Coordinates of C-alpha atoms and ligand atoms in Angstrom, one line a residue:
M1 CA 100.2 86.7 94.4
T2 CA 101.0 83.4 92.5
D3 CA 103.0 80.7 93.8
I4 CA 105.8 81.1 91.0
A5 CA 105.7 85.3 91.7
A6 CA 106.3 84.5 95.3
R7 CA 109.1 82.1 94.5
C8 CA 110.9 84.4 92.2
I9 CA 111.0 87.1 95.1
R10 CA 111.9 84.2 97.7
E11 CA 115.2 83.5 95.0
Q12 CA 116.3 87.0 94.9
P13 CA 119.8 87.2 96.4
R14 CA 119.1 89.8 99.0
F15 CA 116.9 87.4 101.1
K16 CA 119.4 84.6 101.0
G17 CA 120.0 82.9 104.3
I18 CA 116.7 84.1 105.9
F19 CA 114.8 80.6 105.6
K20 CA 116.8 77.3 104.6
N21 CA 116.1 76.3 100.9
K22 CA 114.3 79.2 99.7
G23 CA 111.6 78.4 102.4
K24 CA 108.8 80.5 103.7
F25 CA 106.7 80.2 107.2
E26 CA 104.4 77.2 107.1
R27 CA 101.9 79.0 109.3
R28 CA 101.0 82.2 108.1
V29 CA 102.1 85.2 109.8
M30 CA 99.0 87.4 110.5
L31 CA 98.4 91.4 110.7
A32 CA 96.0 91.0 113.8
S33 CA 93.7 87.9 114.5
P34 CA 91.7 86.9 117.3
T35 CA 93.4 85.5 120.5
M36 CA 90.9 83.3 122.4
H37 CA 91.4 82.2 125.9
N38 CA 89.2 79.9 128.0
E39 CA 87.0 82.4 130.0
E40 CA 84.9 83.3 127.1
K41 CA 83.3 79.7 126.8
T42 CA 81.9 80.0 130.6
F43 CA 80.2 83.4 129.8
I44 CA 78.9 82.1 126.6
D45 CA 77.5 78.7 128.0
K46 CA 75.8 81.1 130.7
A47 CA 74.2 82.8 127.9
F48 CA 72.7 79.6 126.4
D49 CA 71.5 78.3 129.8
E50 CA 69.7 81.5 130.6
G51 CA 68.0 81.6 127.2
F52 CA 69.9 84.9 126.2
A53 CA 68.4 86.8 129.0
G54 CA 70.7 89.6 128.5
R55 CA 72.7 89.0 131.5
N56 CA 76.1 89.2 130.0
I57 CA 75.1 92.5 128.0
A58 CA 74.2 94.1 131.4
R59 CA 77.5 93.0 133.0
L60 CA 79.5 94.0 129.9
E61 CA 77.9 97.6 129.7
K62 CA 78.8 98.2 133.5
E63 CA 82.2 96.9 133.6
A64 CA 83.0 98.7 130.0
A65 CA 81.7 102.2 131.6
E66 CA 83.6 101.7 134.7
Y67 CA 86.6 100.6 132.7
I68 CA 86.5 103.6 130.5
G69 CA 85.5 106.1 133.0
V70 CA 82.1 107.1 131.5
K71 CA 78.8 107.3 132.8
H72 CA 77.1 104.8 130.1
A73 CA 78.0 102.2 127.8
A74 CA 75.7 100.8 125.2
A75 CA 76.3 97.5 123.7
L76 CA 75.8 97.6 119.8
S77 CA 76.2 95.0 116.8
S78 CA 79.4 96.7 115.4
G79 CA 81.5 99.6 115.7
T80 CA 80.1 101.0 112.5
A81 CA 76.3 100.7 114.1
A82 CA 77.8 102.5 117.1
M83 CA 79.2 105.3 115.0
H84 CA 76.0 105.6 112.9
M85 CA 74.2 105.9 116.1
A86 CA 76.4 108.5 117.6
V87 CA 76.0 110.7 114.4
K88 CA 72.1 110.6 114.9
L89 CA 71.9 111.6 118.2
A90 CA 74.5 114.2 117.9
A91 CA 72.9 115.7 115.1
E92 CA 69.7 115.4 116.9
R93 CA 71.0 117.2 119.8
I94 CA 72.4 119.9 117.4
Y95 CA 69.7 120.6 114.7
G96 CA 66.6 118.8 116.2
S97 CA 64.9 115.5 115.8
T98 CA 64.5 112.9 112.9
A99 CA 61.3 112.0 114.1
S100 CA 59.7 115.5 113.5
I101 CA 61.3 115.6 110.2
S102 CA 59.8 112.6 109.2
V103 CA 56.5 113.5 109.8
S104 CA 56.6 117.1 108.5
G105 CA 59.2 116.5 105.6
G106 CA 58.1 112.9 104.8
L107 CA 59.9 109.6 105.6
G108 CA 63.7 109.1 104.4
K109 CA 63.7 112.8 102.7
A110 CA 66.3 114.0 104.9
G111 CA 68.8 112.4 107.7
A112 CA 69.6 114.0 110.9
L113 CA 72.2 116.3 109.5
H114 CA 70.3 117.6 106.5
G115 CA 73.0 118.9 104.4
K116 CA 75.3 120.2 107.6
R117 CA 79.0 119.9 107.1
V118 CA 81.0 117.8 109.8
F119 CA 84.7 118.0 110.3
C120 CA 85.8 114.2 110.0
S121 CA 89.4 112.8 110.2
D122 CA 91.1 112.3 106.8
F123 CA 93.3 109.4 107.5
A124 CA 91.0 107.1 109.0
S125 CA 88.7 104.4 108.0
P126 CA 85.6 105.5 105.9
T127 CA 83.1 104.6 108.9
M128 CA 82.9 108.2 109.9
A129 CA 82.4 109.7 106.7
D130 CA 79.9 107.0 105.4
A131 CA 77.7 107.7 108.6
I132 CA 77.9 111.5 108.1
L133 CA 76.6 110.9 104.4
F134 CA 74.0 108.2 105.5
E135 CA 72.7 110.9 107.5
G136 CA 72.4 113.6 104.6
G137 CA 75.6 115.5 105.6
E138 CA 78.6 116.6 104.2
P139 CA 82.1 115.7 105.5
V140 CA 84.9 118.0 105.4
F141 CA 88.2 116.1 105.9
V142 CA 90.7 117.4 108.6
D143 CA 94.4 116.3 107.9
A144 CA 96.7 114.3 110.4
S145 CA 99.4 115.5 112.4
D146 CA 102.8 113.9 111.9
E147 CA 103.5 113.9 115.7
D148 CA 100.4 111.1 116.0
W149 CA 98.6 110.5 112.7
S150 CA 95.5 111.6 114.2
M151 CA 93.5 114.9 113.6
D152 CA 95.9 117.9 113.7
P153 CA 94.2 120.3 116.1
E154 CA 96.0 123.3 114.2
V155 CA 94.4 122.1 110.8
L156 CA 91.0 122.0 112.9
E157 CA 91.3 125.6 113.6
I158 CA 91.9 126.5 110.2
A159 CA 88.9 124.3 109.0
F160 CA 86.7 126.4 111.7
Q161 CA 87.9 129.5 110.0
R162 CA 86.7 128.3 107.0
Y163 CA 83.6 126.9 108.0
P164 CA 82.7 128.7 111.4
D165 CA 78.9 127.1 111.5
V166 CA 80.2 123.6 112.0
K167 CA 78.9 122.0 115.0
L168 CA 80.1 118.5 114.8
V169 CA 83.5 117.2 115.1
M170 CA 84.5 113.6 114.6
M171 CA 88.2 112.0 115.4
N172 CA 89.8 108.9 115.5
H173 CA 92.9 107.4 117.3
A174 CA 94.9 106.0 114.7
Y175 CA 96.1 102.3 115.1
G176 CA 95.5 102.7 118.8
F177 CA 98.0 105.8 119.2
P178 CA 96.1 108.5 120.7
G179 CA 95.9 111.9 118.8
Q180 CA 95.8 115.4 120.8
I181 CA 92.2 114.7 122.2
L182 CA 92.6 117.3 124.8
R183 CA 93.6 120.0 122.6
I184 CA 90.5 118.8 120.1
K185 CA 88.1 119.1 123.0
E186 CA 89.2 122.6 123.8
I187 CA 88.7 124.0 120.4
C188 CA 85.3 122.0 119.8
E189 CA 84.1 123.6 123.1
A190 CA 85.2 127.0 121.8
H191 CA 82.9 126.5 118.7
G192 CA 80.2 125.0 120.7
A193 CA 80.8 121.9 118.7
L194 CA 80.1 118.1 119.7
L195 CA 82.8 115.8 119.5
I196 CA 82.6 112.0 118.5
E197 CA 85.9 110.2 119.5
D198 CA 86.5 107.0 117.7
A199 CA 88.2 104.8 120.1
S200 CA 87.7 101.5 117.8
E201 CA 91.2 101.0 117.6
S202 CA 92.6 102.4 120.8
L203 CA 90.8 100.3 123.6
G204 CA 92.9 100.7 126.9
A205 CA 95.1 103.5 125.3
K206 CA 95.3 106.7 127.6
V207 CA 95.9 110.6 127.4
C208 CA 97.1 111.9 130.8
G209 CA 95.9 108.8 132.6
K210 CA 92.5 108.9 131.4
Q211 CA 91.1 106.0 128.8
T212 CA 90.3 107.1 125.4
G213 CA 86.7 107.0 124.5
A214 CA 86.1 109.1 127.8
F215 CA 86.7 112.5 126.1
G216 CA 84.3 112.9 123.6
D217 CA 80.6 113.7 123.9
Y218 CA 80.4 110.3 122.2
G219 CA 82.9 107.5 122.2
I220 CA 83.1 104.4 120.0
L221 CA 84.6 101.1 120.8
S222 CA 84.7 98.1 118.2
F223 CA 84.9 94.5 119.1
G224 CA 85.8 93.4 115.5
S225 CA 87.8 90.2 114.9
D226 CA 91.0 92.3 114.3
K227 CA 90.7 94.5 117.2
I228 CA 92.8 94.1 120.5
I229 CA 90.0 92.4 122.1
T230 CA 87.1 90.8 120.3
G231 CA 83.6 89.3 120.4
S232 CA 84.3 88.4 116.6
V233 CA 81.7 91.4 116.0
G234 CA 80.5 93.9 118.3
G235 CA 80.8 97.7 119.6
M236 CA 79.8 100.2 121.9
L237 CA 78.6 103.3 122.2
L238 CA 80.1 105.7 125.0
T239 CA 78.5 108.7 126.6
D240 CA 78.0 110.7 130.1
D241 CA 74.5 111.6 128.3
D242 CA 71.7 109.9 130.1
Y243 CA 69.1 110.8 127.3
S244 CA 71.5 109.5 124.6
A245 CA 72.0 106.2 126.2
K246 CA 68.5 105.4 126.8
K247 CA 67.7 106.4 123.2
A248 CA 70.7 104.4 121.8
R249 CA 69.5 101.2 123.7
S250 CA 65.8 101.7 122.9
R251 CA 66.3 102.7 119.3
A252 CA 68.8 99.7 118.7
S253 CA 65.7 97.3 119.6
H254 CA 63.3 98.6 117.3
S255 CA 62.1 101.5 119.8
R256 CA 59.8 99.2 121.4
V257 CA 57.2 100.5 123.5
A258 CA 55.9 99.0 126.7
T259 CA 52.5 98.4 125.2
P260 CA 50.4 94.9 124.9
W261 CA 50.4 95.1 121.1
S262 CA 53.3 96.3 118.9
Q263 CA 53.2 100.1 119.3
H264 CA 55.5 102.4 116.9
E265 CA 55.9 105.7 118.0
E266 CA 59.5 106.4 116.7
L267 CA 61.7 104.8 113.9
G268 CA 63.8 101.8 115.2
E269 CA 66.5 99.6 114.0
D270 CA 67.7 96.3 115.1
C271 CA 71.4 96.5 116.2
R272 CA 71.7 95.4 119.8
M273 CA 74.6 93.3 120.8
S274 CA 73.7 89.6 121.3
D275 CA 74.1 88.1 124.8
I276 CA 76.7 85.4 123.0
V277 CA 79.1 88.1 121.7
A278 CA 78.9 90.0 125.0
G279 CA 79.8 86.8 127.1
L280 CA 82.9 86.3 124.4
I281 CA 84.0 90.2 124.9
L282 CA 83.6 89.9 128.9
G283 CA 86.0 86.6 128.7
Q284 CA 88.3 88.6 126.3
F285 CA 88.3 91.8 128.7
Q286 CA 90.1 89.8 131.4
H287 CA 93.0 89.6 129.1
L288 CA 92.9 93.3 127.5
E289 CA 95.8 94.6 130.0
E290 CA 98.0 91.3 128.9
H291 CA 97.3 91.8 125.1
I292 CA 98.0 95.6 125.4
A293 CA 101.8 94.4 127.1
K294 CA 102.2 91.8 124.0
K295 CA 101.4 94.5 121.5
R296 CA 103.7 96.8 123.1
A297 CA 106.5 94.4 123.2
I298 CA 105.9 93.7 119.4
Y299 CA 106.0 97.5 118.8
E300 CA 109.3 97.9 121.0
R301 CA 111.2 95.1 119.0
Y302 CA 110.3 96.6 115.8
Q303 CA 111.2 100.0 117.0
E304 CA 114.3 98.9 118.4
E305 CA 115.4 97.1 114.9
L306 CA 114.0 99.2 112.3
D307 CA 113.5 103.0 113.4
G308 CA 116.7 105.0 112.2
D309 CA 117.7 106.6 109.1
I310 CA 115.4 104.8 106.3
M311 CA 112.4 104.1 108.5
Y312 CA 110.7 105.2 111.4
M313 CA 107.6 103.7 113.5
N314 CA 104.4 105.1 114.2
P315 CA 104.9 108.3 116.4
V316 CA 103.8 108.2 120.2
G317 CA 102.2 111.6 121.0
E318 CA 103.1 113.5 124.0
G319 CA 101.5 112.4 127.4
T320 CA 99.8 109.4 125.5
E321 CA 100.0 105.8 126.4
P322 CA 99.0 103.9 123.1
N323 CA 97.7 100.1 123.3
Y324 CA 100.0 99.4 120.4
W325 CA 97.3 97.8 118.3
M326 CA 98.9 98.2 115.0
S327 CA 102.7 98.7 114.2
C328 CA 103.2 100.6 111.0
M329 CA 106.6 101.6 109.7
T330 CA 107.2 104.4 107.4
C331 CA 110.1 105.1 104.8
E332 CA 111.7 108.3 105.6
S333 CA 111.0 111.0 103.2
N334 CA 114.7 111.3 102.1
I335 CA 114.5 107.6 100.9
Q336 CA 113.6 108.3 97.3
F337 CA 111.9 104.9 96.0
Q338 CA 110.1 104.6 92.7
E339 CA 106.4 103.4 93.2
T340 CA 103.4 104.3 91.4
R341 CA 99.8 103.6 92.3
S342 CA 96.7 104.2 90.4
E343 CA 93.1 103.6 91.8
R344 CA 93.5 99.7 92.1
E345 CA 97.0 98.9 91.0
Y346 CA 100.9 99.5 91.9
T347 CA 104.2 99.0 90.2
Y348 CA 107.7 99.6 91.8
T349 CA 111.3 99.5 90.8
N350 CA 113.9 97.5 92.7
Q351 CA 116.7 99.7 93.5
H352 CA 119.7 99.2 95.8
G353 CA 119.4 101.1 99.1
T354 CA 115.9 101.9 98.8
A355 CA 112.7 99.9 99.3
S356 CA 109.0 101.1 98.6
P357 CA 106.1 100.2 100.9
M358 CA 104.4 97.8 98.2
E359 CA 108.1 96.1 97.7
I360 CA 108.1 95.2 101.2
Y361 CA 104.4 94.2 101.1
D362 CA 105.1 91.7 98.1
A363 CA 108.5 90.6 99.9
L364 CA 106.0 89.7 103.1
E365 CA 103.5 88.2 101.0
A366 CA 106.3 85.9 99.2
F367 CA 107.3 84.4 102.8
N368 CA 103.5 84.0 103.7
V369 CA 103.3 87.2 106.1
E370 CA 100.4 89.2 105.9
S371 CA 100.7 93.1 106.2
S372 CA 98.7 96.1 104.9
P373 CA 99.4 99.6 103.4
V374 CA 98.2 102.1 106.0
Y375 CA 94.8 103.8 105.7
K376 CA 94.3 105.6 102.1
P377 CA 93.0 109.1 103.1
M378 CA 89.4 109.7 102.9
S379 CA 90.0 112.9 100.6
M380 CA 91.8 110.5 98.1
Q381 CA 88.8 108.0 97.7
P382 CA 86.5 108.2 94.7
V383 CA 83.4 108.0 96.4
F384 CA 84.3 111.0 98.8
R385 CA 86.3 113.0 96.3
E386 CA 84.0 115.8 95.8
F387 CA 84.3 116.7 99.5
D388 CA 86.6 119.7 100.6
Q389 CA 89.8 118.7 102.6
I390 CA 91.9 121.0 105.1
T391 CA 95.5 120.7 105.4
L392 CA 98.1 123.5 107.0
D393 CA 97.8 125.1 103.5
G394 CA 94.1 125.6 103.8
S395 CA 91.7 124.3 101.8
K396 CA 91.6 122.0 98.9
R397 CA 89.1 124.0 97.1
E398 CA 91.2 127.3 97.4
Y399 CA 94.2 125.5 96.1
A400 CA 92.4 123.6 93.3
E401 CA 93.9 125.7 90.4
F402 CA 97.7 125.3 91.8
D403 CA 96.8 121.6 91.7
Q404 CA 96.2 122.1 87.9
D405 CA 99.8 122.9 86.9
G406 CA 101.1 119.9 88.9
F407 CA 103.8 121.8 90.2
W408 CA 102.5 123.2 93.5
V409 CA 103.1 120.4 96.0
R410 CA 100.3 121.2 99.2
C411 CA 101.1 119.9 102.5
D412 CA 99.2 116.8 103.1
V413 CA 100.2 114.6 105.8
A414 CA 97.7 111.9 105.3
K415 CA 98.7 111.3 101.7
E416 CA 102.3 111.0 102.8
C417 CA 101.4 108.6 105.4
F418 CA 99.7 106.5 102.7
E419 CA 102.5 106.9 100.3
R420 CA 105.3 105.7 102.7
G421 CA 103.6 103.8 105.4
L422 CA 103.0 100.0 105.8
C423 CA 101.1 98.2 108.7
L424 CA 103.3 95.5 109.9
P425 CA 102.4 91.9 111.7
S426 CA 101.3 92.8 115.1
D427 CA 99.5 89.6 115.9
I428 CA 100.1 88.6 119.6
K429 CA 100.4 85.2 118.6
M430 CA 103.6 85.9 116.3
T431 CA 106.8 84.3 118.2
G432 CA 109.8 86.5 118.7
E433 CA 111.6 84.4 116.5
E434 CA 109.2 85.0 113.7
Q435 CA 109.2 88.7 114.2
E436 CA 113.2 88.7 114.0
R437 CA 112.6 87.0 110.5
I438 CA 110.1 89.4 109.3
I439 CA 112.3 92.4 110.4
E440 CA 115.2 90.7 108.4
I441 CA 113.0 90.6 105.3
V442 CA 111.9 94.0 105.7
R443 CA 115.7 95.1 106.0
S444 CA 116.5 93.2 103.1
C445 CA 114.2 94.9 100.8
F446 CA 116.7 97.7 101.2
D447 CA 119.4 96.0 99.5
Ligands
PLP1 C1 87.3 98.5 113.3 C2 87.0 99.9 113.0 C3 86.0 100.3 112.6 C4 84.6 99.5 112.5 O1 84.3 98.7 113.6 P1 83.4 97.5 113.1 O2 83.3 96.8 114.6 O3 84.3 96.4 112.3 O4 82.0 97.8 112.3 C5 85.5 101.6 112.6 N1 86.6 102.6 112.8 C6 87.8 102.3 112.9 C7 88.8 103.4 113.0 C8 88.1 101.1 113.0 O5 89.6 100.4 112.9

């Protein structure tokens, strides 16, 4: 946004009085940025002194596994690397090993999924779908539940009716608010399918007292720079399976074999976590509960002041304890705003009594506040558009002809969230006073 455009917004009468003299925040208020403490430095210094011997990694893996309640946590370079590793390991468990394919079918000819379909959350980041495609599989997108914004178990059942052969399911806990993982796990078991649980955003969140990431056959954590605790980068693969844990660690370090020369018996990668990053995360881990408490206070303040007739905050599922990583608001469906989005651009009309998500986004930006539209569903992304999407109404492919006449409105929770939702600043360094002003800006958008 240009300075002039920002000033034009700030000068609108509806924002009068929020700042003196049409001012704005001097320090930018962030969506979610790293919050560092002092302990991190001690661990990093230790890694320096020991010549990166891997002690931080070993300790972090032990502490994380204990905290989550799984047998193994393998420290990897990022959440994305952990996701890709999980897909490969799961696919090999289901369909056989890549190594044998590489030898008989020729290197690189087929990924571990070799053309098989995988059910994947539609309302998510592209990490899951990317990993499926990199391994030569075909994602089928499963719609979200409006009760928690994560995969809808009822839709998953419909997906299994249409594609009964599917043996792998991948779901995420959107924005740190857990989904119906118990029900999803049950459905997977009934169909003999493995489950990958993406807890990248939900570290510390619980379902019936048990940590997210511990329910799936594989769990994923991310320590990326916007996450609730961070190593600036970093990720983890969680599992109770001894073989998978061993394989993940070995494969992430070039599949080295203990021989005097470099001996290559299997394909390898280089995606192990560094000892420095592990040190950073060890220091951060001590502040996880404190970060969750602050995120929760932010969410509750928004909820108290914004949740009502015109907006609601991300829903908290029954029996779940979110980590409140990201506070998101959604304009109620009875609020008729005028906003249009093309692939890359948007427009809206200011109207009294309503506000569109991008109108609020622009207003916040004008006051130097970062916000973000919620996930654009995978089924709406150009790169994934050819793949099937299942909602409560069934398969998109079945309903394609209805779409043509432009009249049929198919139930599509993920799309509805995208069109009406906005992630609000949830940075734990944001002060109460700053948040009050942000709430005032959001409210004023409806004038
Ligand atoms: C952050 C995030 C990832 C990616 O993790 P990286 O550590 O950045 O690779 C994957 N999935 C979700 C849902 C995330 O929020």
